[in-house]
PDB file of C-alpha atoms in Angstrom:
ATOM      1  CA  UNK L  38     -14.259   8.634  -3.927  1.00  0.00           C
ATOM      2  CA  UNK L  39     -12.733   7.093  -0.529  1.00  0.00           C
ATOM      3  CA  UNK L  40     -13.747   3.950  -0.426  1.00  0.00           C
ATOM      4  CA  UNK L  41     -12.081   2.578   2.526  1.00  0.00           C
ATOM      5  CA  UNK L  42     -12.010   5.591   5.381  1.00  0.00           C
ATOM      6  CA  UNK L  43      -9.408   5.001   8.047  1.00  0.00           C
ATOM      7  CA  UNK L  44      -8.993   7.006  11.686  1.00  0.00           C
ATOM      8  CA  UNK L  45      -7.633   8.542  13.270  1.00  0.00           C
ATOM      9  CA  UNK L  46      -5.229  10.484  11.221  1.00  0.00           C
ATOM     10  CA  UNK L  47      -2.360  10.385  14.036  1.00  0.00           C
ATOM     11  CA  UNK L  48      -2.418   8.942  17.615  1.00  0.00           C
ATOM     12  CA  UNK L  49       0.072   9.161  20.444  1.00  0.00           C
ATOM     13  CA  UNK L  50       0.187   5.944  22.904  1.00  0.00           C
ATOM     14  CA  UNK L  51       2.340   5.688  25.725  1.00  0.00           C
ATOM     15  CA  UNK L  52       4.433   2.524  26.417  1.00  0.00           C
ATOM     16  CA  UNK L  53       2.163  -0.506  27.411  1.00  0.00           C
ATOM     17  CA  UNK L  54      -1.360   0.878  26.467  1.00  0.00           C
ATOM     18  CA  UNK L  55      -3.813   0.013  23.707  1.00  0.00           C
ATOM     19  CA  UNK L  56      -3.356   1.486  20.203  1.00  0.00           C
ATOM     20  CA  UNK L  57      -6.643   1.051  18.409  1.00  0.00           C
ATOM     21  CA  UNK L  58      -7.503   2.090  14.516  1.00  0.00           C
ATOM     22  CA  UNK L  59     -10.723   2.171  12.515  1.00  0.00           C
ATOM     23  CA  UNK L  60     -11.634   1.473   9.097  1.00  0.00           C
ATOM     24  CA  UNK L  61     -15.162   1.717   7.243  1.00  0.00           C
ATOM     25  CA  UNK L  62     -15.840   0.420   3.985  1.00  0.00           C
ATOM     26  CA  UNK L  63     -19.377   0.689   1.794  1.00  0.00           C
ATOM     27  CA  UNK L  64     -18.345  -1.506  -0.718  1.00  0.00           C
ATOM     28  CA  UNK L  65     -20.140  -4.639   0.592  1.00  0.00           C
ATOM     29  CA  UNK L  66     -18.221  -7.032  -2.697  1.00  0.00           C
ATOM     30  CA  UNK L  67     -15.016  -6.491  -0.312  1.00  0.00           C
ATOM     31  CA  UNK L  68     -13.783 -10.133   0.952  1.00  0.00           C
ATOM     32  CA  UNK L  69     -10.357  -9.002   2.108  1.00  0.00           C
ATOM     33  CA  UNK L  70      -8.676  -6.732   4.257  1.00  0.00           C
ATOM     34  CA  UNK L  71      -5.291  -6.688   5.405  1.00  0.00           C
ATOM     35  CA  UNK L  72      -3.062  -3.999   7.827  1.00  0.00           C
ATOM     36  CA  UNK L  73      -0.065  -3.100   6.990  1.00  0.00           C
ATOM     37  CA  UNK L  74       2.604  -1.530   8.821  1.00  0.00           C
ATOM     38  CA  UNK L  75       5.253   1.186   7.541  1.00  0.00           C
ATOM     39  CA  UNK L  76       8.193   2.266   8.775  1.00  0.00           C
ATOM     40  CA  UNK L  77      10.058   5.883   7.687  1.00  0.00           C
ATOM     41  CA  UNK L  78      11.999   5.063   4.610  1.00  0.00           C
ATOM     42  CA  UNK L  79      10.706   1.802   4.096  1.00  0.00           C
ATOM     43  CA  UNK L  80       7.840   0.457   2.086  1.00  0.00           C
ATOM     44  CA  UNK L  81       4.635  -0.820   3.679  1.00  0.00           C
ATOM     45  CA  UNK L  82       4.812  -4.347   4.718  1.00  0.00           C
ATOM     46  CA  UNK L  83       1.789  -6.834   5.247  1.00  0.00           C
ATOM     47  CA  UNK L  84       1.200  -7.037   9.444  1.00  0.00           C
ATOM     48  CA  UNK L  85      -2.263  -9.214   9.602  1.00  0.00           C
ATOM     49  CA  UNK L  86      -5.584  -9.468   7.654  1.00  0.00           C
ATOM     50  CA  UNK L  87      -8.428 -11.094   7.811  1.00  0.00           C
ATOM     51  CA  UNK L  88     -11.795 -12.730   6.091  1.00  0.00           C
ATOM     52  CA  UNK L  89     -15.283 -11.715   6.529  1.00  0.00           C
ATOM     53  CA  UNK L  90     -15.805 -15.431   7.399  1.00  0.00           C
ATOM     54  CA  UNK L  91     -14.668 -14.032  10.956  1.00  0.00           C
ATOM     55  CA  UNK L  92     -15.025 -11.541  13.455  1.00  0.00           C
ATOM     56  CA  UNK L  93     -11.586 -11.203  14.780  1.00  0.00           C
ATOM     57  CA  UNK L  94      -8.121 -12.545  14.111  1.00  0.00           C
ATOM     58  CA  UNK L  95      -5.263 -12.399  16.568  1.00  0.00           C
ATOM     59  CA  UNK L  96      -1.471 -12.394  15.505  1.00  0.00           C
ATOM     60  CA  UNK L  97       0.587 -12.149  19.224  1.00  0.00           C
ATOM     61  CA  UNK L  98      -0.117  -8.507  20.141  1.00  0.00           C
ATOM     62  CA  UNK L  99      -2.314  -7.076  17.320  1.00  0.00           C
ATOM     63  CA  UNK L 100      -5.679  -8.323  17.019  1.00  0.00           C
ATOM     64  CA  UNK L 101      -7.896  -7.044  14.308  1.00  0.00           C
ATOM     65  CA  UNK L 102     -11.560  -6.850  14.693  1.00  0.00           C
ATOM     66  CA  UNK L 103     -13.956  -7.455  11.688  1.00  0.00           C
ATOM     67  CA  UNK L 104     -17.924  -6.269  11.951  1.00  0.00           C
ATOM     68  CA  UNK L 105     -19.688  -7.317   8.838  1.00  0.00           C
ATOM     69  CA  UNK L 106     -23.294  -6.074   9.500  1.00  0.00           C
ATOM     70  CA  UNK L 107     -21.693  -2.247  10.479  1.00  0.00           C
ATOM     71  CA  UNK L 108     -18.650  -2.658   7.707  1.00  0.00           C
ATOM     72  CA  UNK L 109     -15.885  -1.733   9.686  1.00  0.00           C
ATOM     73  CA  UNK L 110     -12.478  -3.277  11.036  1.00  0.00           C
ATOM     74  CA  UNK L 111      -9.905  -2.010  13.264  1.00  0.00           C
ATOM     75  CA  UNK L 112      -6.854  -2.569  14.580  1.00  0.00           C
ATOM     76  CA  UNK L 113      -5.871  -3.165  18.120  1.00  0.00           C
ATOM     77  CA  UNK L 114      -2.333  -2.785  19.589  1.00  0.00           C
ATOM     78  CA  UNK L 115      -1.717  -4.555  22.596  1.00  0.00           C
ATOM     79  CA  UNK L 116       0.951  -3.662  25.173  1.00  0.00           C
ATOM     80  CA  UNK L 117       1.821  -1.227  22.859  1.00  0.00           C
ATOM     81  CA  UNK L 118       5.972  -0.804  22.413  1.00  0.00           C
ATOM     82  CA  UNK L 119       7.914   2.208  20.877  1.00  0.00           C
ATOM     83  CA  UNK L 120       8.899   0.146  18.007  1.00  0.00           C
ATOM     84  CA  UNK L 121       5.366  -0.398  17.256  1.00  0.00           C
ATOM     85  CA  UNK L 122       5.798   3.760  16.438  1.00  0.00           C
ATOM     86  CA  UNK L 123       4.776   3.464  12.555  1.00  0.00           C
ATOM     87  CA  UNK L 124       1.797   4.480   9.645  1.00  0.00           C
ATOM     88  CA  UNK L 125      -0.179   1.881   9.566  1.00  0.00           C
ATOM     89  CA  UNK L 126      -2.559   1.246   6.198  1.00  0.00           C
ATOM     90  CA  UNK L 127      -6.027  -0.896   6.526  1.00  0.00           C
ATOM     91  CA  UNK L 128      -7.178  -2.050   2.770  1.00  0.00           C
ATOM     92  CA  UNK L 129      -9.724  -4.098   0.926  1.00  0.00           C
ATOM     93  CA  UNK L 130      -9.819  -5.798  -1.660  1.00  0.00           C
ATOM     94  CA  UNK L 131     -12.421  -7.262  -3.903  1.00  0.00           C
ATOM     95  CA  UNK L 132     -13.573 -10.738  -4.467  1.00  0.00           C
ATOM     96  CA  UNK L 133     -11.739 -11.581  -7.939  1.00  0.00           C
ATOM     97  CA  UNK L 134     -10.211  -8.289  -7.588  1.00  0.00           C
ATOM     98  CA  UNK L 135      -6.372  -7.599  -7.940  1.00  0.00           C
ATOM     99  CA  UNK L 136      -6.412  -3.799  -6.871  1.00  0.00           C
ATOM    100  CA  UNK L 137      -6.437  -3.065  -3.167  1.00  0.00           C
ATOM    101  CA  UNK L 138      -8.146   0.108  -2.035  1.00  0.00           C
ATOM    102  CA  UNK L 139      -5.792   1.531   0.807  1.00  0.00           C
ATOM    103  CA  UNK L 140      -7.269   4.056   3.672  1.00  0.00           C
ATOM    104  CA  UNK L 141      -5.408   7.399   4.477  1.00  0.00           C
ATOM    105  CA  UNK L 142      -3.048   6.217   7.255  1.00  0.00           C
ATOM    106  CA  UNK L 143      -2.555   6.497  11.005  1.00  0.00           C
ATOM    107  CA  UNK L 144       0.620   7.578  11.796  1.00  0.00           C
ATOM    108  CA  UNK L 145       1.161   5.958  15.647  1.00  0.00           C
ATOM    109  CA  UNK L 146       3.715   7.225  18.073  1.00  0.00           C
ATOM    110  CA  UNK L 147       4.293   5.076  21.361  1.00  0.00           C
ATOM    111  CA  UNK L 148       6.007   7.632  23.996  1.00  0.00           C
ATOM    112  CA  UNK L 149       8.458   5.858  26.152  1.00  0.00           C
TER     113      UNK L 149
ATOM    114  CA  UNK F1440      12.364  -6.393   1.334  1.00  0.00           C
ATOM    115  CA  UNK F1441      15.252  -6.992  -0.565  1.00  0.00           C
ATOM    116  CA  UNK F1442      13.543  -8.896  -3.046  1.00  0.00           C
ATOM    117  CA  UNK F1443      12.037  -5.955  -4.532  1.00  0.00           C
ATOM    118  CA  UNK F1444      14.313  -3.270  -5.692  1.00  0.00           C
ATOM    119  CA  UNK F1445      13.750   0.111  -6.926  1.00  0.00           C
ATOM    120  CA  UNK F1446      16.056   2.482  -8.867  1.00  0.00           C
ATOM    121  CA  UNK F1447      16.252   5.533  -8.561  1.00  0.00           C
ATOM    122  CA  UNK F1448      15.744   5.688  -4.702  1.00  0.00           C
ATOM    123  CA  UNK F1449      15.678   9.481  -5.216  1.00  0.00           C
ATOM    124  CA  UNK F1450      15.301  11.805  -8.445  1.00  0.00           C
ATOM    125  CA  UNK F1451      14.968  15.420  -8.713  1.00  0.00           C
ATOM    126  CA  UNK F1452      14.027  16.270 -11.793  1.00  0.00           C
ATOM    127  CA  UNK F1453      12.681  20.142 -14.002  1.00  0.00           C
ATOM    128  CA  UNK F1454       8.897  20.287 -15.219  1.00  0.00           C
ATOM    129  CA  UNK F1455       8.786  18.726 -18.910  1.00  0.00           C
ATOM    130  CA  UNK F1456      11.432  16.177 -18.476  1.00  0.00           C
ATOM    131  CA  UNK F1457      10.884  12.323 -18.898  1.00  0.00           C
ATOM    132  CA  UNK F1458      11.704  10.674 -16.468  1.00  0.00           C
ATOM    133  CA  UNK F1459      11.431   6.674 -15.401  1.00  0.00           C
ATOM    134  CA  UNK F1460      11.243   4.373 -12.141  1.00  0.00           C
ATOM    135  CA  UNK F1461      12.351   1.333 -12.290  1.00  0.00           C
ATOM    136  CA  UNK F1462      11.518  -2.155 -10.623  1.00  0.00           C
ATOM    137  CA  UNK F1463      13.069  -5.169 -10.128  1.00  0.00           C
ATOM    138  CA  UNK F1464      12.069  -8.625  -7.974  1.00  0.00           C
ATOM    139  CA  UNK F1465      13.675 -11.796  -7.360  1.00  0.00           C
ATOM    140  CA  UNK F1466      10.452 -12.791  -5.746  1.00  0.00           C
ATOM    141  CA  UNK F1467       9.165 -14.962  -8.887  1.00  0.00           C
ATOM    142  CA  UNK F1468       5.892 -13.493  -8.725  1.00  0.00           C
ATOM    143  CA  UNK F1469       3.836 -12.481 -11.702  1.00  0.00           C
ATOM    144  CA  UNK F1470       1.778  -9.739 -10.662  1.00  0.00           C
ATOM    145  CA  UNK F1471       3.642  -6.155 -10.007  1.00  0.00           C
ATOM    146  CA  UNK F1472       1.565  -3.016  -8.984  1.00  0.00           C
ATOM    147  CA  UNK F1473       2.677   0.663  -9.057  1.00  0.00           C
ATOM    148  CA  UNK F1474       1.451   2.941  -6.679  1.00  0.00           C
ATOM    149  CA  UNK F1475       2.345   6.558  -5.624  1.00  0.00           C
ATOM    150  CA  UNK F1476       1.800   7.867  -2.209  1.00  0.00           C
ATOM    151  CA  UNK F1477       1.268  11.131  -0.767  1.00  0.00           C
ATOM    152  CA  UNK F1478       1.332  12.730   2.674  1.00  0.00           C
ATOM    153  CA  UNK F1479      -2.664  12.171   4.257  1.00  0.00           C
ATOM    154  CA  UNK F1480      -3.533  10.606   1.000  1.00  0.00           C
ATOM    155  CA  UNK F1481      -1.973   6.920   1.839  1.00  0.00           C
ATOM    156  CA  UNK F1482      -1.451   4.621  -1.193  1.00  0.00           C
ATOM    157  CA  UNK F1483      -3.148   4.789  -4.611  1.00  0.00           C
ATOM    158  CA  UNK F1484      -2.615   2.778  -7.299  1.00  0.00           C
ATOM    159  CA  UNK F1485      -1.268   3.496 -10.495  1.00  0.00           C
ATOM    160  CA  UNK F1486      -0.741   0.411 -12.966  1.00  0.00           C
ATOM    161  CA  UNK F1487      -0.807  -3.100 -12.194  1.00  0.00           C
ATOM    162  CA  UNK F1488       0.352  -5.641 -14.374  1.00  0.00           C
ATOM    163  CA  UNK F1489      -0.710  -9.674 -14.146  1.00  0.00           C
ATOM    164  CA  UNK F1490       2.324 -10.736 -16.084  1.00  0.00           C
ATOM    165  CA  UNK F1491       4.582  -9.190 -19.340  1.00  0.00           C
ATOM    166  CA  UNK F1492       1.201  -9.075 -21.847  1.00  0.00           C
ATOM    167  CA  UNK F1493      -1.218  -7.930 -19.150  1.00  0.00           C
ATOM    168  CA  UNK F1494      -1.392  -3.926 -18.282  1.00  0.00           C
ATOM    169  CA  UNK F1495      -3.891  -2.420 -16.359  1.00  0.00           C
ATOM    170  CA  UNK F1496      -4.564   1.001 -14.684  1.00  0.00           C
ATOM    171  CA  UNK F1497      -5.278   1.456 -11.927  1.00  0.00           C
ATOM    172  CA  UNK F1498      -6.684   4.867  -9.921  1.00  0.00           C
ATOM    173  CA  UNK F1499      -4.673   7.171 -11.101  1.00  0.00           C
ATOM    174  CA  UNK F1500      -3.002   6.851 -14.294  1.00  0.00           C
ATOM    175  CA  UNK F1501      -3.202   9.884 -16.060  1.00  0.00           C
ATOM    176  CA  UNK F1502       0.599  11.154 -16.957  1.00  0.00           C
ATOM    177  CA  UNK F1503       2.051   8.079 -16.344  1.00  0.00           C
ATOM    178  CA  UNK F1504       2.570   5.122 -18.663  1.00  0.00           C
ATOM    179  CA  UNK F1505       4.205   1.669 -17.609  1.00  0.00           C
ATOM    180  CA  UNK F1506       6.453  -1.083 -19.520  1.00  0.00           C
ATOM    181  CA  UNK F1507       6.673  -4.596 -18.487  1.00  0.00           C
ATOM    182  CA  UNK F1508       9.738  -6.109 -19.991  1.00  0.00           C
ATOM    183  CA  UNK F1509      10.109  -9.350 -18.382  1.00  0.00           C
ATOM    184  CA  UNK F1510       8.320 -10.995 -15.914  1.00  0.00           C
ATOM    185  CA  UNK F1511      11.036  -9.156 -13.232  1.00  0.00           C
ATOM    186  CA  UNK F1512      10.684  -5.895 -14.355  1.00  0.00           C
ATOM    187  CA  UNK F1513       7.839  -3.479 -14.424  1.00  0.00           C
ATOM    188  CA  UNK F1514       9.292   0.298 -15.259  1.00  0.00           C
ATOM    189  CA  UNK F1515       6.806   3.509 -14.527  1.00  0.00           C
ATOM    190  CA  UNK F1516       7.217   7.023 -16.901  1.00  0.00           C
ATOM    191  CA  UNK F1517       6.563   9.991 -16.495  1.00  0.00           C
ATOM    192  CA  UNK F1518       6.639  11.242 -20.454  1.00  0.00           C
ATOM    193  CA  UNK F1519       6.063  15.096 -18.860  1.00  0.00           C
ATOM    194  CA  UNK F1520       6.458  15.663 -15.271  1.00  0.00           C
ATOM    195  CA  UNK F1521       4.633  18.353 -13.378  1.00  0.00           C
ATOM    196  CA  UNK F1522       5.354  19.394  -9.649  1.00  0.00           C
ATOM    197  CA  UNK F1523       2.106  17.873  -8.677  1.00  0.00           C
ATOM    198  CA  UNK F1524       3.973  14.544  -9.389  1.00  0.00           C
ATOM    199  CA  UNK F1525       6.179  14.852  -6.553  1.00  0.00           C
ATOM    200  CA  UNK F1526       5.396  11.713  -4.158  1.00  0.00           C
ATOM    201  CA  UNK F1527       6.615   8.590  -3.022  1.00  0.00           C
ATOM    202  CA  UNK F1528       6.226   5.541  -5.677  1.00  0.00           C
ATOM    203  CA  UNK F1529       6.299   2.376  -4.697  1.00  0.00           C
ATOM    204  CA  UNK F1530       6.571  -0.930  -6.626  1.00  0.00           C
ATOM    205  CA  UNK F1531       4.957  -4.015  -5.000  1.00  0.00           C
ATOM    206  CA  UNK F1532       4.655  -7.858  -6.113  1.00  0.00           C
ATOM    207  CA  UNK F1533       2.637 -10.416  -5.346  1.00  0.00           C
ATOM    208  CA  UNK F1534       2.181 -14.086  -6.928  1.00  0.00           C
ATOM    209  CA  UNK F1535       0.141 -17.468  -7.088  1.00  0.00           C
ATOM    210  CA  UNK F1536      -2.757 -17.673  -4.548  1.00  0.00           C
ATOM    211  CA  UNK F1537      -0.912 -15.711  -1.851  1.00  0.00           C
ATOM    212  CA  UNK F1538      -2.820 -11.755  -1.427  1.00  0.00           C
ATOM    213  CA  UNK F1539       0.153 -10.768   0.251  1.00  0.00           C
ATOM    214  CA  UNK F1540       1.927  -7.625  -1.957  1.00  0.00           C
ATOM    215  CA  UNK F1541       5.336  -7.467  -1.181  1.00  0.00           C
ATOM    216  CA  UNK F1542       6.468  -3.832  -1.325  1.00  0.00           C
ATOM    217  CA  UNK F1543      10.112  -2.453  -2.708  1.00  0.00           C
ATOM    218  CA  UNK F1544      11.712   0.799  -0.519  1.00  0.00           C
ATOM    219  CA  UNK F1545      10.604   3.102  -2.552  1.00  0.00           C
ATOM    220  CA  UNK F1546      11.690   6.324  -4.756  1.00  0.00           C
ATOM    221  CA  UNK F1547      11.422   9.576  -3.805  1.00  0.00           C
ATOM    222  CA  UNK F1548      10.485  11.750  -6.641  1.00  0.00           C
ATOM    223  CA  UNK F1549      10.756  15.691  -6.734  1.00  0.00           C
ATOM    224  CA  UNK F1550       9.815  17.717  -9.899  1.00  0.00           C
ATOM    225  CA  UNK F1551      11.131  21.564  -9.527  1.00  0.00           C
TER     226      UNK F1551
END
């Protein structure tokens, strides 16, 4: 059972626009949910997260956008850069919880 | 991140052998996870461990076991591997009241 559903699967950007991601979650004991951002051959690596306490949470260009009532979060690229070109993981984790639950992954291309 | 190494970075290995992952980090941090990730099926966690007495399993543990011998090192096994265990495993740590988990590069496992 998915418990945290991510989308798109894949998404092409070009240079300068907005990259946005979506993440659902049903699991309403979730208090924590963090992006992070992987490069090929590398591990993931923590990029921003965020609190239900607020509805959105900027970090220079990404932003990420919390909505308790419908359960979902995203992720918003700004000024998007081809070095932003990456899989990028949304997650949750519970309150007293160690275990984060990871969504699929968006792999993000920014064309030149 | 340097501070969490993995060894082997890539193993090909025959169905039936035993084979083991191993994981070091100079990060201090008690808590060490173990997850295994597959194309479209992001991140899913294995065995997490909250310090050398402490084991836990995660999502999917089945044909894997896991040895903590010292607060440093956290070591996944595969006592029979199968093809369906080729993936990515990563280790990650993360310590104190900080969520962050900070992930090694990574082994690339192949079972012929």
């Amino acid at each position: 059972q998915q418990q945290v559903k991510q989308s798109p699967q894949s998404l092409i950007v070009q240079k300068g626009g907005i990259s946005i991601i979506n993440c659902a979650y049903e699991n309403t004991a979730f208090d924590y949910f963090p992006w992070y951002q992987q490069f090929p051959g590398k591990g993931p690596a923590l990029l921003i997260a965020i609190r239900p306490d607020v509805s959105e949470k900027k970090e220079g260009r990404f932003t990420i956008s919390f909505n308790k009532s419908a359960k979902q979060f995203s992720l918003h690229i700004m000024d998007s850069q081809p070095g932003d070109s990456a899989t990028y993981f949304c997650a949750a984790r519970g309150y007293g919880s160690e275990k984060l639950v990871f969504g699929k992954g968006t792999k993000l291309t920014v064309n030149p | 991140d340097a501070d969490v190494t993995q060894t082997p970075r890539n193993r090909i290995t025959k169905t039936g052998k035993r084979i083991m992952l191993e994981c070091s980090q100079t990060k201090g941090h008690d808590r060490m996870y173990w997850y295994r990730q597959d194309p479209g099926l992001g991140l899913r966690l294995i065995y997490y461990s909250f310090d050398v007495k402490d084991i836990n399993k995660g999502e999917i543990s089945d044909g894997y076991s896991v040895s903590r011998q010292a607060q440093a090192k956290f070591s996944l096994s595969l006592e029979s591997a199968i093809p369906n265990q080729t993936a990515l495993y990563f280790c990650a740590t993360s310590g104190g009241s900080v969520d962050t988990q900070y992930f090694g590069p990574g082994t690339r496992l192949t079972v012929l």
